Coordinates of C-alpha atoms in Angstrom, one line a residue:
X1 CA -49.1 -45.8 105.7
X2 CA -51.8 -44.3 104.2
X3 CA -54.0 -41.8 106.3
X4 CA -57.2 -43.7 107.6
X5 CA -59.8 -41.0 108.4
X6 CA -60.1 -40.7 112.1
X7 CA -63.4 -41.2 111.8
X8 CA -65.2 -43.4 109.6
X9 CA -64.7 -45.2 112.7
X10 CA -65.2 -48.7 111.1
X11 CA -61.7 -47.7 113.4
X12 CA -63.1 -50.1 115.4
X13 CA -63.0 -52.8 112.8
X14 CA -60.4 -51.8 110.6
X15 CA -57.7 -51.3 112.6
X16 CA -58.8 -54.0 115.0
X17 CA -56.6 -56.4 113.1
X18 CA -54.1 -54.0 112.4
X19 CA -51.8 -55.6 115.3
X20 CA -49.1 -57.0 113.5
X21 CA -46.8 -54.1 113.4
X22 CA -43.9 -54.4 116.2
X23 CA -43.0 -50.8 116.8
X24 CA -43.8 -48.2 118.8
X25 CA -45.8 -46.9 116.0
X26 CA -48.9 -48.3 118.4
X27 CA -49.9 -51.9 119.1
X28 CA -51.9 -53.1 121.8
X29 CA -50.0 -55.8 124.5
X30 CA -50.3 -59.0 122.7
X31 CA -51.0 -61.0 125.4
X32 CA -54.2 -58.4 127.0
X33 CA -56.8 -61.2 125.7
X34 CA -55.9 -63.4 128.6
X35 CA -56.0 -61.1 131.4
X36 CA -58.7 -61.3 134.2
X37 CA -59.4 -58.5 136.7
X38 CA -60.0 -60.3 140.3
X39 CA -63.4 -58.0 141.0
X40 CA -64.0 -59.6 144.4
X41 CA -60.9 -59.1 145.3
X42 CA -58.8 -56.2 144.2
X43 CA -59.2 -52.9 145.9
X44 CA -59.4 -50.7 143.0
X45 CA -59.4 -52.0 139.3
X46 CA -60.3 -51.0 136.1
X47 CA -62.0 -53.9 133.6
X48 CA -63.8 -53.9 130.4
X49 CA -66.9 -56.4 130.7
X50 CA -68.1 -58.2 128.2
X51 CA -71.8 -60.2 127.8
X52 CA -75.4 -60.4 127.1
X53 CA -78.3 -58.3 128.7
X54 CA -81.6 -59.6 127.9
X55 CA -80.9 -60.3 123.7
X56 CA -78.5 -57.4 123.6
X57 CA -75.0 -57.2 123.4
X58 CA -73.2 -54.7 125.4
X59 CA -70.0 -53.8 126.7
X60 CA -69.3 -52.0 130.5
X61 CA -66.8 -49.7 131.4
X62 CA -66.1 -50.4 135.1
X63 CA -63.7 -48.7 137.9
X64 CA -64.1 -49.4 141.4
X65 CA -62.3 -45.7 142.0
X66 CA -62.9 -46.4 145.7
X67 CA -63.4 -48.2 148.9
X68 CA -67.1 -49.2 148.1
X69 CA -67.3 -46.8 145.1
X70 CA -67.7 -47.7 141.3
X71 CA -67.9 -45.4 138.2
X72 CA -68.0 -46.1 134.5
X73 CA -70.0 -46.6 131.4
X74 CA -71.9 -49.1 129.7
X75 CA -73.2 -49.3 125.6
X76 CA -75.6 -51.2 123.6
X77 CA -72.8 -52.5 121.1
X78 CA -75.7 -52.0 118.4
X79 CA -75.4 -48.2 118.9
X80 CA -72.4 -47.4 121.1
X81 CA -73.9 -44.7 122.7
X82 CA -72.2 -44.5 126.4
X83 CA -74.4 -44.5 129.5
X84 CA -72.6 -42.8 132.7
X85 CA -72.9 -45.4 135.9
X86 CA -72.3 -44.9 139.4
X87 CA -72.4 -48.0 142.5
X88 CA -71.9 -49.0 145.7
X89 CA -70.5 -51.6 147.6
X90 CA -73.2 -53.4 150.0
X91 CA -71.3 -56.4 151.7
X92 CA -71.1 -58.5 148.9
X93 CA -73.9 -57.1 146.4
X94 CA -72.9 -54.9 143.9
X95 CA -75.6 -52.1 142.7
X96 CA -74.5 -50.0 139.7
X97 CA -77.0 -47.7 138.7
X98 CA -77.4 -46.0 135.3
X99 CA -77.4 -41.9 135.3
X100 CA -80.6 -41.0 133.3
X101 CA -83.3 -38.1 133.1
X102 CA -85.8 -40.3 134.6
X103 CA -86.0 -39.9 138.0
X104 CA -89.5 -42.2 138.8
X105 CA -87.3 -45.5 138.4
X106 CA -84.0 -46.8 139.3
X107 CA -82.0 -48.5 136.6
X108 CA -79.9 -51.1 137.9
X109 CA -77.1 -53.8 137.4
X110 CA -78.0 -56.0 140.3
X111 CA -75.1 -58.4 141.3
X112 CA -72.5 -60.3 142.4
X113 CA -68.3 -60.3 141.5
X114 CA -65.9 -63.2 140.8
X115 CA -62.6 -63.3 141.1
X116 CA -62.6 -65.3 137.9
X117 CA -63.5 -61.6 136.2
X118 CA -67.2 -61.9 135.8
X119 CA -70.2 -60.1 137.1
X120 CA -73.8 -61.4 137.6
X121 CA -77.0 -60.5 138.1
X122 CA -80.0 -59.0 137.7
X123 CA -80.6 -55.9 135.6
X124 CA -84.1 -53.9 136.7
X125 CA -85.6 -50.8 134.8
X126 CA -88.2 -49.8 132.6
X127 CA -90.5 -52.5 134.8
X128 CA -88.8 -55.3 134.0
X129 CA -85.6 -57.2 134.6
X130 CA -83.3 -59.5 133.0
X131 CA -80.8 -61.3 134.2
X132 CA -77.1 -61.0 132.6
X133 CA -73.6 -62.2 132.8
X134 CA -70.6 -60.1 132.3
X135 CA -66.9 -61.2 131.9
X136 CA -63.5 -59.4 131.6
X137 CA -62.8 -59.2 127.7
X138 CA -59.3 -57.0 127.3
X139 CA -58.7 -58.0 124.0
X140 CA -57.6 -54.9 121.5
X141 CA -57.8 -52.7 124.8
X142 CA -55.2 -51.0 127.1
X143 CA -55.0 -52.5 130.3
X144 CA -55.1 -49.9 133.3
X145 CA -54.7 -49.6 137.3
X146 CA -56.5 -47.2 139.7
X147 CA -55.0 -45.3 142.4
X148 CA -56.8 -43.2 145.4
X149 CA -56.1 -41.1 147.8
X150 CA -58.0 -38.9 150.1
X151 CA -57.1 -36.7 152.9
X152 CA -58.7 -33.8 155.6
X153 CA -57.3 -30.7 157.2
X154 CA -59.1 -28.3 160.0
X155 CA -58.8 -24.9 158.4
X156 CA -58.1 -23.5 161.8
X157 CA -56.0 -26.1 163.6
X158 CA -56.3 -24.0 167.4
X159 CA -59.9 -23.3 167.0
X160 CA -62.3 -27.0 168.5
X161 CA -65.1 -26.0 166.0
X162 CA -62.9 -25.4 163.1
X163 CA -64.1 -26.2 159.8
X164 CA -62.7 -29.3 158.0
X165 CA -61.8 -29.0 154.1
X166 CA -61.8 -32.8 152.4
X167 CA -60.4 -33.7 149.3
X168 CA -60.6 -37.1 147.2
X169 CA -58.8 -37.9 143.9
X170 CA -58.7 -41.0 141.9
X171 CA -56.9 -41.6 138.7
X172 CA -55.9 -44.1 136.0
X173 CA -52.6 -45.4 135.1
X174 CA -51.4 -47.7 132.5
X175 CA -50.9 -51.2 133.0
X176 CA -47.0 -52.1 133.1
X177 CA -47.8 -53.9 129.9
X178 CA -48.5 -51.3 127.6
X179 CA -45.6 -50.2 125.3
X180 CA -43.8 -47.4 127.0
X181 CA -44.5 -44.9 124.1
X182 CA -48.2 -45.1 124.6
X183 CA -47.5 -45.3 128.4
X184 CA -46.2 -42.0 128.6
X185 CA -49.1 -40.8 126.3
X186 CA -51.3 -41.7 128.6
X187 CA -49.6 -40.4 131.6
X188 CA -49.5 -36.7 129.9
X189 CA -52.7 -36.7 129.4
X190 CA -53.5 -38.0 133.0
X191 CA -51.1 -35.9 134.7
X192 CA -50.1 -33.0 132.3
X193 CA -46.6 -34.6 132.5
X194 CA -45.6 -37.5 130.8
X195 CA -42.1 -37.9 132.6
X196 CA -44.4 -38.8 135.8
X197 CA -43.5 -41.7 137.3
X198 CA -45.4 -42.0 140.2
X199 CA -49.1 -42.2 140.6
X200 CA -48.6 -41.7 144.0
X201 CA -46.3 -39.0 144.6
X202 CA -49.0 -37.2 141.7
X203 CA -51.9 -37.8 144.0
X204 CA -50.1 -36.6 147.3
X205 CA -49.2 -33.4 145.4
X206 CA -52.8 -32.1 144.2
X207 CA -53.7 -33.1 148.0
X208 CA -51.5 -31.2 149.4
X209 CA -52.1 -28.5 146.8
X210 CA -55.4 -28.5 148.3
X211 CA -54.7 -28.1 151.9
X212 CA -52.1 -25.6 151.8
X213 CA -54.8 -23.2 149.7
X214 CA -57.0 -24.5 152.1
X215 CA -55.0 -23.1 155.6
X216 CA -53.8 -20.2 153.7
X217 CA -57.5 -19.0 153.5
X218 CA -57.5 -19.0 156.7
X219 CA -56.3 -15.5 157.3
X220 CA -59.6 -14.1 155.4
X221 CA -62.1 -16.3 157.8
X222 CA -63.7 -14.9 160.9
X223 CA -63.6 -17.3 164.0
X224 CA -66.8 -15.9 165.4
X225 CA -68.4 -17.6 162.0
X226 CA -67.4 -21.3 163.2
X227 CA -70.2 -21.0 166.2
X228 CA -72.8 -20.8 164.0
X229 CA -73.8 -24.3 162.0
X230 CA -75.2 -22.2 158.8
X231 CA -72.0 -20.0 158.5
X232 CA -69.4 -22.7 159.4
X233 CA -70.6 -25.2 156.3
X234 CA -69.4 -22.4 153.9
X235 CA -66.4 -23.3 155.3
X236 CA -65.9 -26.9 154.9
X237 CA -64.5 -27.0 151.4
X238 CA -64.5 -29.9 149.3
X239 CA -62.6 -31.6 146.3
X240 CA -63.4 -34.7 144.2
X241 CA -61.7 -35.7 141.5
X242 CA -61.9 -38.9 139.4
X243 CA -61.4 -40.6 136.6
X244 CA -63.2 -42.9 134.4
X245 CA -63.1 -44.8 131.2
X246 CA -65.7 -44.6 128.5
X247 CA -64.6 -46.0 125.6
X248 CA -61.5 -48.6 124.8
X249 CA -61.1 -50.1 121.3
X250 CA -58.1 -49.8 120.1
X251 CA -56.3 -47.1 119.1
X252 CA -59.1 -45.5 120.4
X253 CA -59.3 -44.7 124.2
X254 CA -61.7 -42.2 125.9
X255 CA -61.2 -41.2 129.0
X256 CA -63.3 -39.0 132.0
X257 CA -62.0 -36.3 134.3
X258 CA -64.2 -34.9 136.4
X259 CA -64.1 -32.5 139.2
X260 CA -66.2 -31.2 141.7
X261 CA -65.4 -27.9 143.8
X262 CA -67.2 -26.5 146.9
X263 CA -65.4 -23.5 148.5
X264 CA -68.1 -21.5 150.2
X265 CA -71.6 -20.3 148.3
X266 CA -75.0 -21.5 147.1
X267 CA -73.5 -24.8 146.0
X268 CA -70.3 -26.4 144.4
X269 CA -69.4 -26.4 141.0
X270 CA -68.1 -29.8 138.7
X271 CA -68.1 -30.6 135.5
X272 CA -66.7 -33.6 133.3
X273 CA -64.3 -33.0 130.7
X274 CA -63.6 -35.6 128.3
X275 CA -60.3 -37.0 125.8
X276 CA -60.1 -38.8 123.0
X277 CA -57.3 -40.4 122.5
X278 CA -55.7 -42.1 119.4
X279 CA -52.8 -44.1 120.8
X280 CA -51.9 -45.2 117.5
X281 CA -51.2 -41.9 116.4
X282 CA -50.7 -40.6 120.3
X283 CA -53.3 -37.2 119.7
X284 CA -55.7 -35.9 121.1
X285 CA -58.7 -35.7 118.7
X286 CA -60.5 -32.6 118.0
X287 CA -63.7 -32.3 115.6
X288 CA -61.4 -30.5 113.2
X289 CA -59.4 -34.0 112.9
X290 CA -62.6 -36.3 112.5
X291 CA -64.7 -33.4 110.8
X292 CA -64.9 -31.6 106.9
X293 CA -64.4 -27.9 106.9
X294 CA -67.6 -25.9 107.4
X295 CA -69.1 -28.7 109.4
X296 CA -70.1 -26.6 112.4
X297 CA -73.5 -25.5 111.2
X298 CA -74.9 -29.0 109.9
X299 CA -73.1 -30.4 113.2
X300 CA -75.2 -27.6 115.5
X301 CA -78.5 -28.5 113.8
X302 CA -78.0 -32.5 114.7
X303 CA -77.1 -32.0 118.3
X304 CA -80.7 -29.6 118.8
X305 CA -82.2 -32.4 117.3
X306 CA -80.6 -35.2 119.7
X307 CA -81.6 -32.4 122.5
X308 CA -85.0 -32.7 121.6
X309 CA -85.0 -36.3 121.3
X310 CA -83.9 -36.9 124.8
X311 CA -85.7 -33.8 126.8
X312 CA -89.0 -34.7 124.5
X313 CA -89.1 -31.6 123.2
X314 CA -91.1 -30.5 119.7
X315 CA -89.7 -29.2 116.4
X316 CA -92.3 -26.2 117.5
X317 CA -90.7 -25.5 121.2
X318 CA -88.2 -22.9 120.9
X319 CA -84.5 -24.4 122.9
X320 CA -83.9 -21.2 124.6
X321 CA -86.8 -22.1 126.6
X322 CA -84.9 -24.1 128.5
X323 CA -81.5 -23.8 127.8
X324 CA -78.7 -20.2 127.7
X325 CA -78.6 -20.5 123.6
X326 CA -80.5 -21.1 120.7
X327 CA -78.8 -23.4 118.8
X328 CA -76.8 -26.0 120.2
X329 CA -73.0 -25.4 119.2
X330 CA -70.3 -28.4 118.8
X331 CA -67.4 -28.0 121.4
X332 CA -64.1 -29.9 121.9
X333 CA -65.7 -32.2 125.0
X334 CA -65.9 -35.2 122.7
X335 CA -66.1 -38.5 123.0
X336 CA -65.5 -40.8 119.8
X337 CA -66.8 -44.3 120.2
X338 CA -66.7 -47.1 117.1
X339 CA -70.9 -46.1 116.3
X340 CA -71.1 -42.6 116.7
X341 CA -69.6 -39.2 118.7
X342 CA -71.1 -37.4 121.7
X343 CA -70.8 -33.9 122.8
X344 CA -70.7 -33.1 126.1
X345 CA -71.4 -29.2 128.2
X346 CA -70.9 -28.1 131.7
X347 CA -73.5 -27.1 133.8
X348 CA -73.9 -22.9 132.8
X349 CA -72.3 -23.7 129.5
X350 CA -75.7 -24.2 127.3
X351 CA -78.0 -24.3 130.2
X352 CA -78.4 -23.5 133.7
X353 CA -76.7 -25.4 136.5
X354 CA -80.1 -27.2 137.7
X355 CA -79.9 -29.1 134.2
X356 CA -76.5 -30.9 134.9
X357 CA -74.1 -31.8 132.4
X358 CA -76.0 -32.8 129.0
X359 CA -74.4 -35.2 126.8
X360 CA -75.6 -35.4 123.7
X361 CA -75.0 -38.4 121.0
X362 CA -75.1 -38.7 117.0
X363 CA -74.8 -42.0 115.4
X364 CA -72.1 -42.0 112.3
X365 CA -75.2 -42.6 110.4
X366 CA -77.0 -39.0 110.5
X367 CA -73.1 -37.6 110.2
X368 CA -71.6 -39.5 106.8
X369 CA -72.1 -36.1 104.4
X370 CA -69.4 -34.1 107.1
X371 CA -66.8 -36.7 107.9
X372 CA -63.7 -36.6 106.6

C-alpha cells in the first residue's frame, strides 16, 4: 500500500473507511459501533461521548480513573484542539470541569449519567450556559477498560507518629475486542512490556515498588523529626499515576501518562507525557514522521505565536519574560489529533514550575508548507 503521510491527517477521514482489510495489518473491532458504556453503573470505564453543546459539535474523552474521580479531554470537532478535564463524583451529579488559565470562572459539564451511555446536563462558563446531551459513539475507535489500585505504608512501622507514604495508579487496557496485534501494542506502550498479561499483577508491582523504596528510606530518617507536624509532612511521600485518553480516531490513538511525585521538599514534582500512537502501523509518532526536514525553526516560530495567543502576550513582549527560553522549541510530547498537533512541556522545561504544564496547539492549517 502506498505510504499515506502520517499527517495530512484528513487520517481521520481517509482511512476512516479504510476498514475492509481482515488482517492484522490494523482494523478496528467491527462490531465497536454498537457498544454502550453503563456510566451510572460501572466502576471505572473509559467512553468516547459523542453530541451537541450549544450549536457545536464536540467529542469527550472520558475515564472515571477512580472511586468518584474522572479525567479526560474534550474538543470542538471544528478545531480539534483537546481541552484537559478533571470531575468529581457528588451522589449522583457529575461536575467535570475544564483545566484553563482563567481562574475568575469555573467551566463546567453539569450533569447526570445513564446506563444507556449518555450524559446530560448543563454546561456553565464564560457567563452563560447551555444545556447538552452526550452519548457513547465507539465507532472507528479502540474500546478500553480502566483498572486502579491504591495502597499506604507507615515508613516506620514501630514508631505511633510514623509518617505514612501513599501511592495511586490507574491505567488503560484494551478491550478484549481489539485484535491481539494492536492489543499487545498498546499494552507495551502502557506497561513497557507487551507480553503483560495482567493489569493487575502490573499495578500491584509499581505499588509495591513504591513501598519497598519507601521503608528502605527509612534508615536515613530521624525519629525525633516525626514529633514535629512541619518536619513529619516531608515525610509522607506520595505517588499518583494515571492515565488518560485524548484522542481516538482510528489508527490514531493518543494517550496521557501522568505522574506526580512528592518525596520530601518545597513541593512535588509531575508532569504529563504524551503518545501517539498509529495502530495501523503500530508506532509511535515522532515530528520527524509527520514533519519535512528542517522543519524545526518554522515549527519554533508557530508555537511562540500560539504562546502569545493564549497568555495574551504582544509581538513586542520579549517570551523570556516569562518563560526559561527565548524561542519556543518543538519536543517529542505530541499529540496528533485529525485538525491539528499540540506540543506539550513540563513544568521547568520552558518555564518555571509556578506556570504548570503548557500545551500549546497549531491547526494543520498554519502547518501545510512543513508536512510531509
Amino acid at each position: 500500500m502506498k505510504r499515506v503521510s502520517l499527517l495530512v491527517l484528513l487520517i481521520a477521514v481517509a482511512l476512516l473507511s479504510c476498514h475492509t482489510r481482515n488482517n492484522n495489518n490494523g482494523k478496528t473491532p467491527a462490531n465497536t459501533a454498537n457498544i454502550i458504556v453503563p456510566l451510572a453503573s460501572t466502576p471505572l470505564f473509559y467512553t468516547q461521548l459523542k453530541g451537541k453543546l450549544g450549536n457545536k459539535e464536540i467529542t469527550m474523552q472520558l475515564l472515571k480513573t477512580a472511586p468518584h474521580l474522572f479525567r479526560g479531554y474534550y474538543c470542538d470537532d471544528s478545531t480539534g484542539q483537546p481541552i484537559s478535564l478533571w470531575g468529581t463524583l457528588d451522589s449522583t451529579l457529575v461536575n467535570i470541569y475544564e483545566e484553563t488559565n482563567n481562574s475568575s470562572e469555573d467551566r463546567l459539564f453539569s450533569g447526570y449519567f445513564s446506563d444507556d451511555g449518555k450524559f446530560k446536563g448543563v454546561w456553565h462558563g464564560d457567563g452563560t450556559s447551555y444545556h447538552f446531551e452526550l452519548h457513547t459513539d465507539l465507532k472507528n475507535a479502540v474500546p478500553l477498560k480502566v483498572f486502579y489500585q491504591i495502597d499506604s505504608a507507615r515508613l516506620a512501622p514501630s514508631i505511633s507518629k510514623s509518617p505514612v507514604g501513599t501511592v495511586s495508579n490507574s491505567i488503560i487496557w484494551p478491550d478484549s475486542l481489539v485484535d491481539s496485534t494492536i492489543a499487545r501494542f498498546i499494552i507495551g506502550q502502557v506497561t513497557g512490556n507487551s507480553r503483560a498479561t495482567d493489569p493487575q499483577k502490573f499495578l500491584r508491582k509499581g505499588i509495591d515498588s513504591f513501598i519497598l523504596s519507601y521503608r528502605y528510606s527509612a534508615k536515613d530518617a530521624d525519629s525525633t523529626e516525626f514529633n514535629d507536624n512541619t518536619t513529619a509532612v516531608s515525610w509522607n511521600w506520595t505517588t499518583d499515576n494515571d492515565m488518560k485518553v485524548v484522542y481516538n480516531t482510528w489508527p490514531l490513538l493518543v494517550i496521557e501518562k501522568y505522574a506526580y511525585d512528592f518525596t520530601g521538599g518545597a513541593h512535588g514534582n509531575w508532569g504529563a507525557t504524551y503518545y501517539t500512537l498509529d495502530l495501523s502501523k503500530r508506532k509511535v509518532l515522532t515530528p520527524d514522521d509527520i514533519f519535512k526536514p528542517g522543519y524545526k525553526e518554522a515549527l519554533s516560530g508557530l508555537l511562540d505565536k500560539a504562546f502569545r495567543k493564549r497568555f495574551n502576550m504582544s509581538e513586542e513582549d520579549a517570551l523570556d519574560q516569562n518563560l526559561l527560553v527565548k524561542n519556543i522549541p518543538p519536543n517529542n510530547n505530541m499529540i496528533v489529533t485529525g485538525k491539528g498537533v499540540a506540543f506539550s512541556y513540563v513544568p521547568y522545561e520552558i518555564g518555571p514550575y509556578a506556570l504548570g504544564q503548557v500545551t500549546l496547539y497549531i491547526p494543520l492549517s498554519e502547518m501545510k508548507s512543513i508536512l510531509k
